[in-house]
mmCIF file of C-alpha atoms and ligand atoms in Angstrom:
data_model
loop_
_atom_site.group_PDB
_atom_site.id
_atom_site.type_symbol
_atom_site.label_atom_id
_atom_site.label_comp_id
_atom_site.label_asym_id
_atom_site.label_seq_id
_atom_site.Cartn_x
_atom_site.Cartn_y
_atom_site.Cartn_z
ATOM 1 C CA MET A 1 17.410 42.695 -32.897
ATOM 2 C CA GLU A 2 17.560 39.533 -31.066
ATOM 3 C CA ALA A 3 15.922 36.355 -32.419
ATOM 4 C CA GLU A 4 13.116 35.256 -30.265
ATOM 5 C CA SER A 5 14.572 32.295 -28.329
ATOM 6 C CA SER A 6 12.563 29.440 -26.528
ATOM 7 C CA PRO A 7 12.886 29.530 -22.688
ATOM 8 C CA PRO A 8 15.940 27.626 -21.364
ATOM 9 C CA PRO A 9 14.968 24.047 -20.755
ATOM 10 C CA PRO A 10 14.160 23.147 -16.871
ATOM 11 C CA PRO A 11 16.627 21.677 -14.679
ATOM 12 C CA PRO A 12 16.291 17.852 -14.705
ATOM 13 C CA PRO A 13 14.793 16.713 -11.134
ATOM 14 C CA SER A 14 18.324 15.350 -9.960
ATOM 15 C CA GLN A 15 19.685 19.008 -10.030
ATOM 16 C CA SER A 16 16.859 20.103 -7.233
ATOM 17 C CA PRO A 17 18.378 20.414 -3.934
ATOM 18 C CA PRO A 18 18.829 17.196 -1.888
ATOM 19 C CA LEU A 19 15.672 16.043 -0.147
ATOM 20 C CA LYS A 20 15.608 15.322 3.679
ATOM 21 C CA THR A 21 14.978 11.281 3.590
ATOM 22 C CA TYR A 22 12.719 9.661 6.261
ATOM 23 C CA LYS A 23 12.546 6.301 7.542
ATOM 24 C CA LEU A 24 8.770 5.646 8.505
ATOM 25 C CA THR A 25 8.320 2.760 11.204
ATOM 26 C CA ALA A 26 4.842 1.192 12.405
ATOM 27 C CA SER A 27 5.514 -0.338 15.999
ATOM 28 C CA SER A 28 2.709 -2.746 16.925
ATOM 29 C CA ILE A 29 0.005 -0.635 15.152
ATOM 30 C CA GLY A 30 -3.690 -1.903 16.150
ATOM 31 C CA TYR A 31 -6.866 -0.484 15.085
ATOM 32 C CA SER A 32 -10.402 -1.489 16.285
ATOM 33 C CA LYS A 33 -13.648 -0.106 15.469
ATOM 34 C CA SER A 34 -17.155 -0.863 16.596
ATOM 35 C CA THR A 35 -19.850 -0.077 14.087
ATOM 36 C CA THR A 36 -23.338 1.811 15.023
ATOM 37 C CA ILE A 37 -26.209 0.113 13.284
ATOM 38 C CA SER A 38 -29.215 2.491 12.461
ATOM 39 C CA PRO A 39 -32.648 1.123 13.586
ATOM 40 C CA ALA A 40 -35.191 -0.116 11.352
ATOM 41 C CA LEU A 41 -37.941 2.055 13.220
ATOM 42 C CA LEU A 42 -36.923 5.605 13.959
ATOM 43 C CA PHE A 43 -37.786 5.669 17.616
ATOM 44 C CA LYS A 44 -35.722 2.679 18.511
ATOM 45 C CA PRO A 45 -32.252 3.343 19.722
ATOM 46 C CA CYS A 46 -28.914 2.719 17.683
ATOM 47 C CA LYS A 47 -27.103 -0.464 18.188
ATOM 48 C CA THR A 48 -23.363 -0.472 18.650
ATOM 49 C CA THR A 49 -21.658 -3.745 17.725
ATOM 50 C CA PRO A 50 -18.731 -4.905 19.894
ATOM 51 C CA PRO A 51 -15.066 -3.515 18.426
ATOM 52 C CA ILE A 52 -13.645 -5.406 15.639
ATOM 53 C CA ASN A 53 -10.009 -5.938 15.556
ATOM 54 C CA ILE A 54 -9.223 -4.299 12.063
ATOM 55 C CA LEU A 55 -5.378 -4.287 12.570
ATOM 56 C CA LYS A 56 -3.533 -6.096 15.204
ATOM 57 C CA ASP A 57 0.394 -5.610 16.114
ATOM 58 C CA ILE A 58 1.463 -4.573 12.731
ATOM 59 C CA SER A 59 5.149 -3.544 12.576
ATOM 60 C CA PHE A 60 7.536 -2.864 9.590
ATOM 61 C CA THR A 61 9.893 -0.233 8.656
ATOM 62 C CA ALA A 62 9.718 1.859 5.006
ATOM 63 C CA TYR A 63 12.915 3.014 4.090
ATOM 64 C CA PRO A 64 14.200 6.089 1.646
ATOM 65 C CA SER A 65 14.697 4.989 -1.816
ATOM 66 C CA GLN A 66 12.563 1.913 -1.487
ATOM 67 C CA ILE A 67 9.060 0.753 -2.419
ATOM 68 C CA LEU A 68 7.122 -0.990 0.087
ATOM 69 C CA ALA A 69 4.153 -2.593 -1.262
ATOM 70 C CA ILE A 70 1.148 -3.533 1.229
ATOM 71 C CA VAL A 71 -0.373 -6.667 -0.151
ATOM 72 C CA GLY A 72 -3.486 -8.989 0.876
ATOM 73 C CA PRO A 73 -6.695 -10.508 0.286
ATOM 74 C CA SER A 74 -9.676 -8.171 0.323
ATOM 75 C CA GLY A 75 -10.666 -6.978 3.756
ATOM 76 C CA ALA A 76 -7.212 -7.624 4.745
ATOM 77 C CA GLY A 77 -6.577 -4.068 6.190
ATOM 78 C CA LYS A 78 -4.419 -2.510 3.487
ATOM 79 C CA SER A 79 -6.612 0.753 3.198
ATOM 80 C CA THR A 80 -7.034 1.084 6.741
ATOM 81 C CA LEU A 81 -3.367 0.826 7.627
ATOM 82 C CA LEU A 82 -2.648 3.428 4.598
ATOM 83 C CA ASP A 83 -5.109 5.680 6.119
ATOM 84 C CA ILE A 84 -3.336 5.416 9.367
ATOM 85 C CA LEU A 85 0.083 5.817 7.913
ATOM 86 C CA ALA A 86 -1.145 9.015 6.114
ATOM 87 C CA ALA A 87 -2.117 10.440 9.412
ATOM 88 C CA GLY A 88 -5.766 10.005 8.321
ATOM 89 C CA THR A 89 -6.747 7.849 11.214
ATOM 90 C CA SER A 90 -5.321 7.358 14.812
ATOM 91 C CA PRO A 91 -4.289 3.738 15.590
ATOM 92 C CA THR A 92 -5.850 2.355 18.791
ATOM 93 C CA SER A 93 -2.763 1.012 19.758
ATOM 94 C CA GLY A 94 1.050 1.094 18.837
ATOM 95 C CA THR A 95 3.514 4.005 17.647
ATOM 96 C CA LEU A 96 4.385 5.612 14.261
ATOM 97 C CA LEU A 97 7.898 6.692 13.992
ATOM 98 C CA LEU A 98 9.739 9.120 11.867
ATOM 99 C CA ASN A 99 13.449 8.647 11.689
ATOM 100 C CA SER A 100 13.253 6.664 14.909
ATOM 101 C CA LEU A 101 11.467 9.279 16.651
ATOM 102 C CA PRO A 102 7.553 9.080 17.767
ATOM 103 C CA LEU A 103 5.409 11.050 15.474
ATOM 104 C CA HIS A 104 3.234 13.277 17.411
ATOM 105 C CA ASN A 105 2.060 15.897 15.025
ATOM 106 C CA PRO A 106 -0.109 14.701 12.157
ATOM 107 C CA SER A 107 0.145 18.141 10.488
ATOM 108 C CA SER A 108 3.688 18.403 10.193
ATOM 109 C CA PHE A 109 3.856 14.957 8.882
ATOM 110 C CA ARG A 110 1.338 15.940 6.047
ATOM 111 C CA LYS A 111 3.814 18.450 5.030
ATOM 112 C CA ILE A 112 6.480 16.118 4.286
ATOM 113 C CA SER A 113 4.180 13.576 2.644
ATOM 114 C CA ALA A 114 1.459 13.139 0.191
ATOM 115 C CA TYR A 115 -1.264 10.817 -0.217
ATOM 116 C CA VAL A 116 -2.799 9.538 -3.639
ATOM 117 C CA PRO A 117 -6.104 8.242 -3.316
ATOM 118 C CA GLN A 118 -7.453 5.346 -5.525
ATOM 119 C CA HIS A 119 -9.676 7.476 -7.735
ATOM 120 C CA ASP A 120 -8.173 10.135 -9.720
ATOM 121 C CA CYS A 121 -9.559 13.724 -9.053
ATOM 122 C CA CYS A 122 -8.761 15.983 -11.666
ATOM 123 C CA LEU A 123 -10.511 18.925 -13.431
ATOM 124 C CA PRO A 124 -11.527 17.273 -16.718
ATOM 125 C CA GLN A 125 -11.495 20.690 -18.954
ATOM 126 C CA LEU A 126 -7.893 21.340 -18.414
ATOM 127 C CA THR A 127 -5.046 19.893 -20.151
ATOM 128 C CA VAL A 128 -2.284 18.144 -18.318
ATOM 129 C CA SER A 129 0.094 20.927 -18.333
ATOM 130 C CA GLU A 130 -2.649 23.318 -17.261
ATOM 131 C CA THR A 131 -3.721 20.760 -14.390
ATOM 132 C CA PHE A 132 -0.165 21.034 -13.021
ATOM 133 C CA ALA A 133 0.278 24.940 -13.218
ATOM 134 C CA PHE A 134 -3.296 25.460 -11.721
ATOM 135 C CA SER A 135 -2.397 23.416 -8.850
ATOM 136 C CA ALA A 136 1.104 24.756 -8.454
ATOM 137 C CA ARG A 137 -0.337 28.188 -8.168
ATOM 138 C CA LEU A 138 -2.946 27.068 -5.681
ATOM 139 C CA LEU A 139 -0.490 25.513 -3.612
ATOM 140 C CA ASN A 140 2.057 28.642 -3.912
ATOM 141 C CA PRO A 141 -0.101 31.860 -4.985
ATOM 142 C CA LYS A 142 3.107 33.767 -4.954
ATOM 143 C CA LEU A 143 4.842 31.762 -7.696
ATOM 144 C CA ALA A 144 5.051 34.090 -10.981
ATOM 145 C CA ASP A 145 6.046 31.579 -13.335
ATOM 146 C CA VAL A 146 5.263 27.722 -12.637
ATOM 147 C CA SER A 147 6.428 26.694 -16.367
ATOM 148 C CA CYS A 148 9.805 25.256 -14.867
ATOM 149 C CA ILE A 149 7.786 23.294 -12.164
ATOM 150 C CA VAL A 150 5.193 21.897 -14.777
ATOM 151 C CA ASP A 151 8.067 20.986 -17.264
ATOM 152 C CA CYS A 152 9.742 19.093 -14.627
ATOM 153 C CA LEU A 153 6.545 17.289 -13.700
ATOM 154 C CA LEU A 154 5.659 16.455 -17.204
ATOM 155 C CA ALA A 155 9.221 15.137 -17.790
ATOM 156 C CA GLU A 156 9.413 13.092 -14.316
ATOM 157 C CA LEU A 157 6.164 11.576 -15.196
ATOM 158 C CA ARG A 158 6.971 11.022 -18.861
ATOM 159 C CA LEU A 159 4.032 12.959 -19.677
ATOM 160 C CA THR A 160 5.554 15.733 -21.838
ATOM 161 C CA HIS A 161 4.112 14.468 -25.045
ATOM 162 C CA LEU A 162 0.451 14.842 -23.646
ATOM 163 C CA ALA A 163 1.136 18.275 -22.047
ATOM 164 C CA HIS A 164 -1.326 19.876 -24.208
ATOM 165 C CA THR A 165 -4.208 16.912 -23.881
ATOM 166 C CA ARG A 166 -7.330 17.358 -21.859
ATOM 167 C CA LEU A 167 -7.742 15.030 -19.135
ATOM 168 C CA THR A 168 -10.917 13.629 -20.373
ATOM 169 C CA HIS A 169 -9.974 13.466 -23.945
ATOM 170 C CA GLY A 170 -7.216 11.148 -25.027
ATOM 171 C CA LEU A 171 -5.786 10.064 -21.765
ATOM 172 C CA SER A 172 -5.546 6.380 -20.801
ATOM 173 C CA GLY A 173 -6.433 5.386 -17.225
ATOM 174 C CA GLY A 174 -2.741 4.882 -16.632
ATOM 175 C CA GLU A 175 -1.871 8.344 -17.911
ATOM 176 C CA ARG A 176 -4.535 9.581 -15.723
ATOM 177 C CA ARG A 177 -3.120 8.040 -12.946
ATOM 178 C CA ARG A 178 0.250 9.590 -13.559
ATOM 179 C CA VAL A 179 -1.242 12.813 -13.493
ATOM 180 C CA SER A 180 -2.912 12.123 -9.937
ATOM 181 C CA ILE A 181 0.708 11.172 -8.723
ATOM 182 C CA GLY A 182 2.131 14.199 -10.477
ATOM 183 C CA LEU A 183 -0.249 16.543 -8.357
ATOM 184 C CA SER A 184 0.982 14.672 -5.205
ATOM 185 C CA LEU A 185 4.652 15.394 -6.119
ATOM 186 C CA LEU A 186 4.081 19.303 -6.303
ATOM 187 C CA HIS A 187 5.134 20.032 -2.819
ATOM 188 C CA ASP A 188 8.179 17.528 -3.210
ATOM 189 C CA PRO A 189 7.041 15.108 -0.687
ATOM 190 C CA ALA A 190 9.830 12.961 0.785
ATOM 191 C CA ILE A 191 7.310 10.297 1.806
ATOM 192 C CA LEU A 192 4.607 9.025 -0.999
ATOM 193 C CA LEU A 193 1.484 6.952 0.163
ATOM 194 C CA LEU A 194 -0.701 5.452 -2.700
ATOM 195 C CA ASP A 195 -3.780 3.684 -2.261
ATOM 196 C CA GLU A 196 -3.990 1.006 -5.133
ATOM 197 C CA PRO A 197 -2.266 3.096 -7.877
ATOM 198 C CA THR A 198 -2.673 0.357 -10.275
ATOM 199 C CA SER A 199 -6.248 -0.545 -9.789
ATOM 200 C CA GLY A 200 -8.377 -0.512 -12.744
ATOM 201 C CA LEU A 201 -5.642 -0.570 -15.137
ATOM 202 C CA ASP A 202 -4.580 -3.045 -17.780
ATOM 203 C CA SER A 203 -1.444 -4.901 -17.195
ATOM 204 C CA ASN A 204 0.856 -2.562 -19.328
ATOM 205 C CA SER A 205 -0.662 0.361 -17.861
ATOM 206 C CA ALA A 206 -0.169 -0.792 -14.514
ATOM 207 C CA LEU A 207 3.450 -1.578 -15.164
ATOM 208 C CA ASN A 208 4.069 1.943 -16.691
ATOM 209 C CA VAL A 209 2.760 3.258 -13.431
ATOM 210 C CA MET A 210 4.814 1.320 -11.459
ATOM 211 C CA GLN A 211 7.947 2.055 -13.547
ATOM 212 C CA THR A 212 7.278 5.836 -13.211
ATOM 213 C CA LEU A 213 6.887 5.365 -9.522
ATOM 214 C CA ARG A 214 10.124 3.324 -9.593
ATOM 215 C CA SER A 215 12.070 6.259 -11.037
ATOM 216 C CA ILE A 216 10.361 8.781 -8.673
ATOM 217 C CA THR A 217 11.355 6.733 -5.581
ATOM 218 C CA ASP A 218 15.190 6.622 -6.873
ATOM 219 C CA SER A 219 15.661 10.226 -8.259
ATOM 220 C CA ARG A 220 14.640 11.821 -4.656
ATOM 221 C CA GLN A 221 15.240 8.984 -2.576
ATOM 222 C CA ARG A 222 11.659 8.802 -1.530
ATOM 223 C CA THR A 223 10.116 6.591 0.884
ATOM 224 C CA VAL A 224 7.173 5.219 -1.271
ATOM 225 C CA LEU A 225 4.081 2.957 0.367
ATOM 226 C CA LEU A 226 1.669 1.498 -1.750
ATOM 227 C CA SER A 227 -1.239 -0.831 -1.633
ATOM 228 C CA ILE A 228 -1.509 -3.507 -4.305
ATOM 229 C CA HIS A 229 -3.670 -6.363 -5.632
ATOM 230 C CA GLN A 230 -2.143 -9.375 -6.970
ATOM 231 C CA PRO A 231 1.082 -7.774 -8.568
ATOM 232 C CA SER A 232 2.323 -9.452 -11.659
ATOM 233 C CA PHE A 233 6.160 -10.801 -11.514
ATOM 234 C CA LYS A 234 7.084 -7.421 -13.774
ATOM 235 C CA ILE A 235 5.700 -5.356 -11.085
ATOM 236 C CA LEU A 236 6.836 -7.280 -8.510
ATOM 237 C CA ALA A 237 10.522 -6.276 -9.922
ATOM 238 C CA THR A 238 9.815 -2.722 -9.358
ATOM 239 C CA ILE A 239 8.884 -3.319 -5.524
ATOM 240 C CA ASP A 240 11.417 -3.631 -2.853
ATOM 241 C CA LYS A 241 9.680 -5.099 0.200
ATOM 242 C CA ILE A 242 6.341 -6.680 0.625
ATOM 243 C CA LEU A 243 4.123 -6.343 3.904
ATOM 244 C CA LEU A 244 1.557 -9.186 3.504
ATOM 245 C CA LEU A 245 -1.438 -8.951 5.413
ATOM 246 C CA SER A 246 -4.176 -11.278 6.166
ATOM 247 C CA LYS A 247 -7.202 -10.295 8.391
ATOM 248 C CA GLY A 248 -5.325 -7.242 9.979
ATOM 249 C CA THR A 249 -2.148 -9.160 10.852
ATOM 250 C CA VAL A 250 1.268 -9.585 9.242
ATOM 251 C CA VAL A 251 1.790 -12.826 7.595
ATOM 252 C CA HIS A 252 5.253 -11.852 6.108
ATOM 253 C CA TYR A 253 7.379 -8.491 5.740
ATOM 254 C CA GLY A 254 10.464 -8.814 3.519
ATOM 255 C CA THR A 255 11.589 -9.181 0.121
ATOM 256 C CA LEU A 256 9.802 -11.531 -2.583
ATOM 257 C CA SER A 257 12.851 -13.971 -2.222
ATOM 258 C CA SER A 258 12.526 -14.090 1.558
ATOM 259 C CA LEU A 259 8.751 -15.052 1.062
ATOM 260 C CA GLU A 260 9.880 -17.602 -1.084
ATOM 261 C CA GLY A 261 12.250 -18.650 1.484
ATOM 262 C CA PHE A 262 9.574 -18.334 4.411
ATOM 263 C CA LEU A 263 7.403 -20.712 2.356
ATOM 264 C CA LEU A 264 10.107 -23.105 1.441
ATOM 265 C CA ASP A 265 11.124 -23.255 5.240
ATOM 266 C CA ASN A 266 7.411 -24.321 5.847
ATOM 267 C CA GLY A 267 7.756 -26.926 3.356
ATOM 268 C CA PHE A 268 5.756 -25.495 0.717
ATOM 269 C CA THR A 269 7.175 -25.316 -2.889
ATOM 270 C CA VAL A 270 5.895 -22.557 -5.217
ATOM 271 C CA PRO A 271 4.434 -24.136 -8.252
ATOM 272 C CA PRO A 272 6.224 -22.894 -11.416
ATOM 273 C CA GLN A 273 3.277 -21.148 -13.042
ATOM 274 C CA LEU A 274 3.002 -18.775 -9.737
ATOM 275 C CA ASN A 275 5.172 -16.482 -7.862
ATOM 276 C CA SER A 276 5.660 -16.837 -4.245
ATOM 277 C CA LEU A 277 3.239 -13.949 -3.466
ATOM 278 C CA GLU A 278 0.638 -15.359 -5.924
ATOM 279 C CA TYR A 279 1.014 -18.703 -4.340
ATOM 280 C CA ALA A 280 0.739 -17.335 -0.646
ATOM 281 C CA MET A 281 -2.189 -14.931 -1.826
ATOM 282 C CA GLU A 282 -4.024 -18.203 -2.932
ATOM 283 C CA MET A 283 -3.572 -19.874 0.411
ATOM 284 C CA LEU A 284 -4.691 -16.752 2.297
ATOM 285 C CA ASN A 285 -7.911 -16.537 -0.136
ATOM 286 C CA GLN A 286 -8.812 -20.001 0.889
ATOM 287 C CA ILE A 287 -8.400 -19.076 4.420
ATOM 288 C CA THR A 288 -10.320 -15.804 4.192
ATOM 289 C CA LYS A 289 -13.395 -17.431 2.567
ATOM 290 C CA LYS A 290 -13.553 -19.909 5.557
ATOM 291 C CA THR A 291 -13.302 -17.702 8.538
ATOM 292 C CA PRO A 292 -15.214 -14.313 9.114
ATOM 293 C CA ILE A 293 -13.939 -11.884 11.367
ATOM 294 C CA THR A 294 -15.684 -12.152 14.935
ATOM 295 C CA PRO A 295 -15.749 -9.323 17.701
ATOM 296 C CA CYS A 296 -12.463 -8.941 19.631
ATOM 297 C CA LEU A 297 -13.860 -9.329 23.027
ATOM 298 C CA GLU A 298 -12.845 -12.952 23.386
ATOM 299 C CA LEU A 299 -9.370 -12.480 21.915
ATOM 300 C CA PRO A 300 -6.794 -14.907 23.584
ATOM 301 C CA PRO A 301 -3.038 -13.858 23.744
ATOM 302 C CA SER A 302 -1.073 -14.743 20.577
ATOM 303 C CA PRO A 303 0.831 -17.804 20.878
ATOM 304 C CA ILE A 304 4.550 -17.539 19.965
ATOM 305 C CA ASN A 305 6.468 -20.081 18.155
ATOM 306 C CA PRO A 306 10.158 -19.906 19.010
ATOM 307 C CA THR A 307 11.341 -21.444 15.701
ATOM 308 C CA SER A 308 9.500 -19.268 13.324
ATOM 309 C CA SER A 309 8.425 -15.529 13.069
ATOM 310 C CA VAL A 310 4.808 -16.912 12.983
ATOM 311 C CA PRO A 311 3.091 -18.330 15.752
ATOM 312 C CA GLU A 312 2.101 -22.042 15.814
ATOM 313 C CA THR A 313 -0.643 -23.723 14.267
ATOM 314 C CA LYS A 314 -3.456 -25.480 15.819
ATOM 315 C CA ILE A 315 -4.983 -28.057 13.556
ATOM 316 C CA THR A 316 -8.687 -28.314 13.727
ATOM 317 C CA GLY A 317 -10.393 -30.891 11.600
ATOM 318 C CA GLU A 318 -13.152 -28.843 9.788
ATOM 319 C CA ASP A 319 -11.065 -25.562 9.269
ATOM 320 C CA SER A 320 -7.795 -26.976 7.787
ATOM 321 C CA VAL A 321 -7.022 -26.504 4.176
ATOM 322 C CA LYS A 322 -4.968 -29.061 2.511
ATOM 323 C CA LEU A 323 -1.961 -27.667 0.390
ATOM 324 C CA GLU A 324 0.678 -29.458 -1.454
ATOM 325 C CA SER A 325 3.948 -29.422 0.268
ATOM 326 C CA ARG A 326 7.594 -29.903 -0.710
ATOM 327 C CA ASN A 327 7.977 -33.304 0.713
ATOM 328 C CA ASP A 328 4.616 -34.539 -0.659
ATOM 329 C CA LEU A 329 3.491 -34.598 2.872
ATOM 330 C CA ASP A 330 0.088 -33.391 3.916
ATOM 331 C CA PHE A 331 0.295 -30.057 5.268
ATOM 332 C CA SER A 332 -2.564 -28.139 6.908
ATOM 333 C CA LEU A 333 -3.211 -24.436 7.343
ATOM 334 C CA SER A 334 -5.553 -23.791 10.071
ATOM 335 C CA LEU A 335 -7.425 -21.434 12.075
ATOM 336 C CA SER A 336 -8.688 -21.650 15.567
ATOM 337 C CA PRO A 337 -12.466 -20.576 15.451
ATOM 338 C CA SER A 338 -11.591 -18.677 18.995
ATOM 339 C CA PHE A 339 -9.256 -16.391 17.269
ATOM 340 C CA SER A 340 -10.724 -13.107 16.266
ATOM 341 C CA LEU A 341 -7.634 -12.183 13.921
ATOM 342 C CA PRO A 342 -6.352 -15.578 12.750
ATOM 343 C CA GLN A 343 -2.631 -15.583 11.502
ATOM 344 C CA LEU A 344 -1.325 -17.765 8.904
ATOM 345 C CA LYS A 345 0.248 -20.658 10.387
ATOM 346 C CA LEU A 346 1.753 -23.448 8.789
ATOM 347 C CA SER A 347 2.434 -26.973 10.257
ATOM 348 C CA GLN A 348 2.602 -30.639 9.329
ATOM 349 C CA SER A 349 -0.167 -32.861 9.977
ATOM 350 C CA SER A 350 0.536 -36.523 10.890
HETATM 351 N N1 LIG B 401 -15.226 2.207 9.443
HETATM 352 C C1 LIG B 401 -15.207 0.824 9.528
HETATM 353 N N2 LIG B 401 -16.038 0.132 10.418
HETATM 354 C C2 LIG B 401 -15.980 -1.014 10.529
HETATM 355 N N3 LIG B 401 -15.450 -1.987 9.996
HETATM 356 C C3 LIG B 401 -14.493 -1.361 9.011
HETATM 357 C C4 LIG B 401 -14.405 0.062 8.911
HETATM 358 N N4 LIG B 401 -13.604 0.009 7.869
HETATM 359 C C5 LIG B 401 -13.011 -0.954 7.251
HETATM 360 N N5 LIG B 401 -13.707 -2.043 8.300
HETATM 361 C C6 LIG B 401 -13.389 -3.421 8.080
HETATM 362 O O1 LIG B 401 -12.068 -3.532 8.159
HETATM 363 C C7 LIG B 401 -11.543 -4.537 7.123
HETATM 364 C C8 LIG B 401 -10.363 -4.138 6.738
HETATM 365 O O2 LIG B 401 -11.002 -3.066 5.609
HETATM 366 P P1 LIG B 401 -9.955 -2.516 4.621
HETATM 367 O O3 LIG B 401 -10.754 -1.499 3.496
HETATM 368 O O4 LIG B 401 -8.795 -1.804 5.308
HETATM 369 O O5 LIG B 401 -9.529 -3.785 3.614
HETATM 370 P P2 LIG B 401 -8.578 -3.799 2.261
HETATM 371 O O6 LIG B 401 -7.546 -4.847 2.364
HETATM 372 O O7 LIG B 401 -8.243 -2.343 1.747
HETATM 373 O O8 LIG B 401 -9.832 -4.212 1.358
HETATM 374 P P3 LIG B 401 -9.942 -4.260 -0.064
HETATM 375 O O9 LIG B 401 -8.899 -4.687 -1.091
HETATM 376 O O10 LIG B 401 -11.136 -4.639 -0.520
HETATM 377 O O11 LIG B 401 -9.904 -2.549 -0.339
HETATM 378 C C9 LIG B 401 -12.898 -5.274 6.577
HETATM 379 O O12 LIG B 401 -13.126 -6.337 7.118
HETATM 380 C C10 LIG B 401 -13.821 -3.807 6.506
HETATM 381 O O13 LIG B 401 -15.010 -4.206 6.436
#
């Protein structure tokens, strides 16, 4: 009689068939919206405010095997942009391109991508392994045996030791977030979009989630885009490129070191206690506090500065913010009040 043997181990994710890779490009994406205000009295008509430019002229490319982090102060437009990228909202202007071809069909895009919302939505009574098995069967009811899929996912997300733990008992916030990410991987998406995957987590758990995302990105050459608030230096090491937004416009797109170069080129030395992103965010937060978003009706054309990737600054006495410069000269960041979507501009004050 044959001894009862344990089932063969699942193949590691690297042995899965190669995944088609995708480059996702945003070309001059804009999004504006007016708000309808309900009247205080029922018989009065609703009021519609003039449209607000929430996103303006957003361009970048996200590549396979790379993590692109969308960063910016609160209200910068990160979630709105992610929603557009996830084909949840149509942009008012501009185009999305998939491997350089215009993306016309949102439903086919959803088949090759996955969106992980900020809040974990899991069935609390199930264990981690039951959660994966239940969702795999929902996705494909014809599957007779899902144990291989579940075991692969548990291994990929470094959750094997928690396979039999219930989601509401004994899982940390970071582990729950990894379960949510695991659910989005069930259909093996080539593009992964995540809204603030580290929000509400302590620094260790946040780093753990980001390291898991790094290995998911590398293992299957996935294209990963995520929004994130103030990433630490260790988290930044897991990210390839940054799209820094402020008030719906791109301040910088590139690597962390190119951001540092951009700041240095404009005369700003990053203080030793901050990384260049933290420093840029501090400046943007100062600006954000000073200038509210105004209606887009009187938006003048953006001036183009031929020597820099960002437009030239107009210095206005009241609106300027003094910042430390490399040459100990006074520099000012300023915003023209007539701009509905001010862009960060650096220029030397006399
Ligand atoms: N449906 C809407 N109608 C009108 N304004 C909106 C709408 N959705 C978002 N906004 C505005 O657009 C701006 C960008 O919002 P969004 O949520 O994308 O920013 P965010 O960078 O994700 O902010 P946070 O970091 O606080 O989540 C905000 O000023 C917000 O008030």
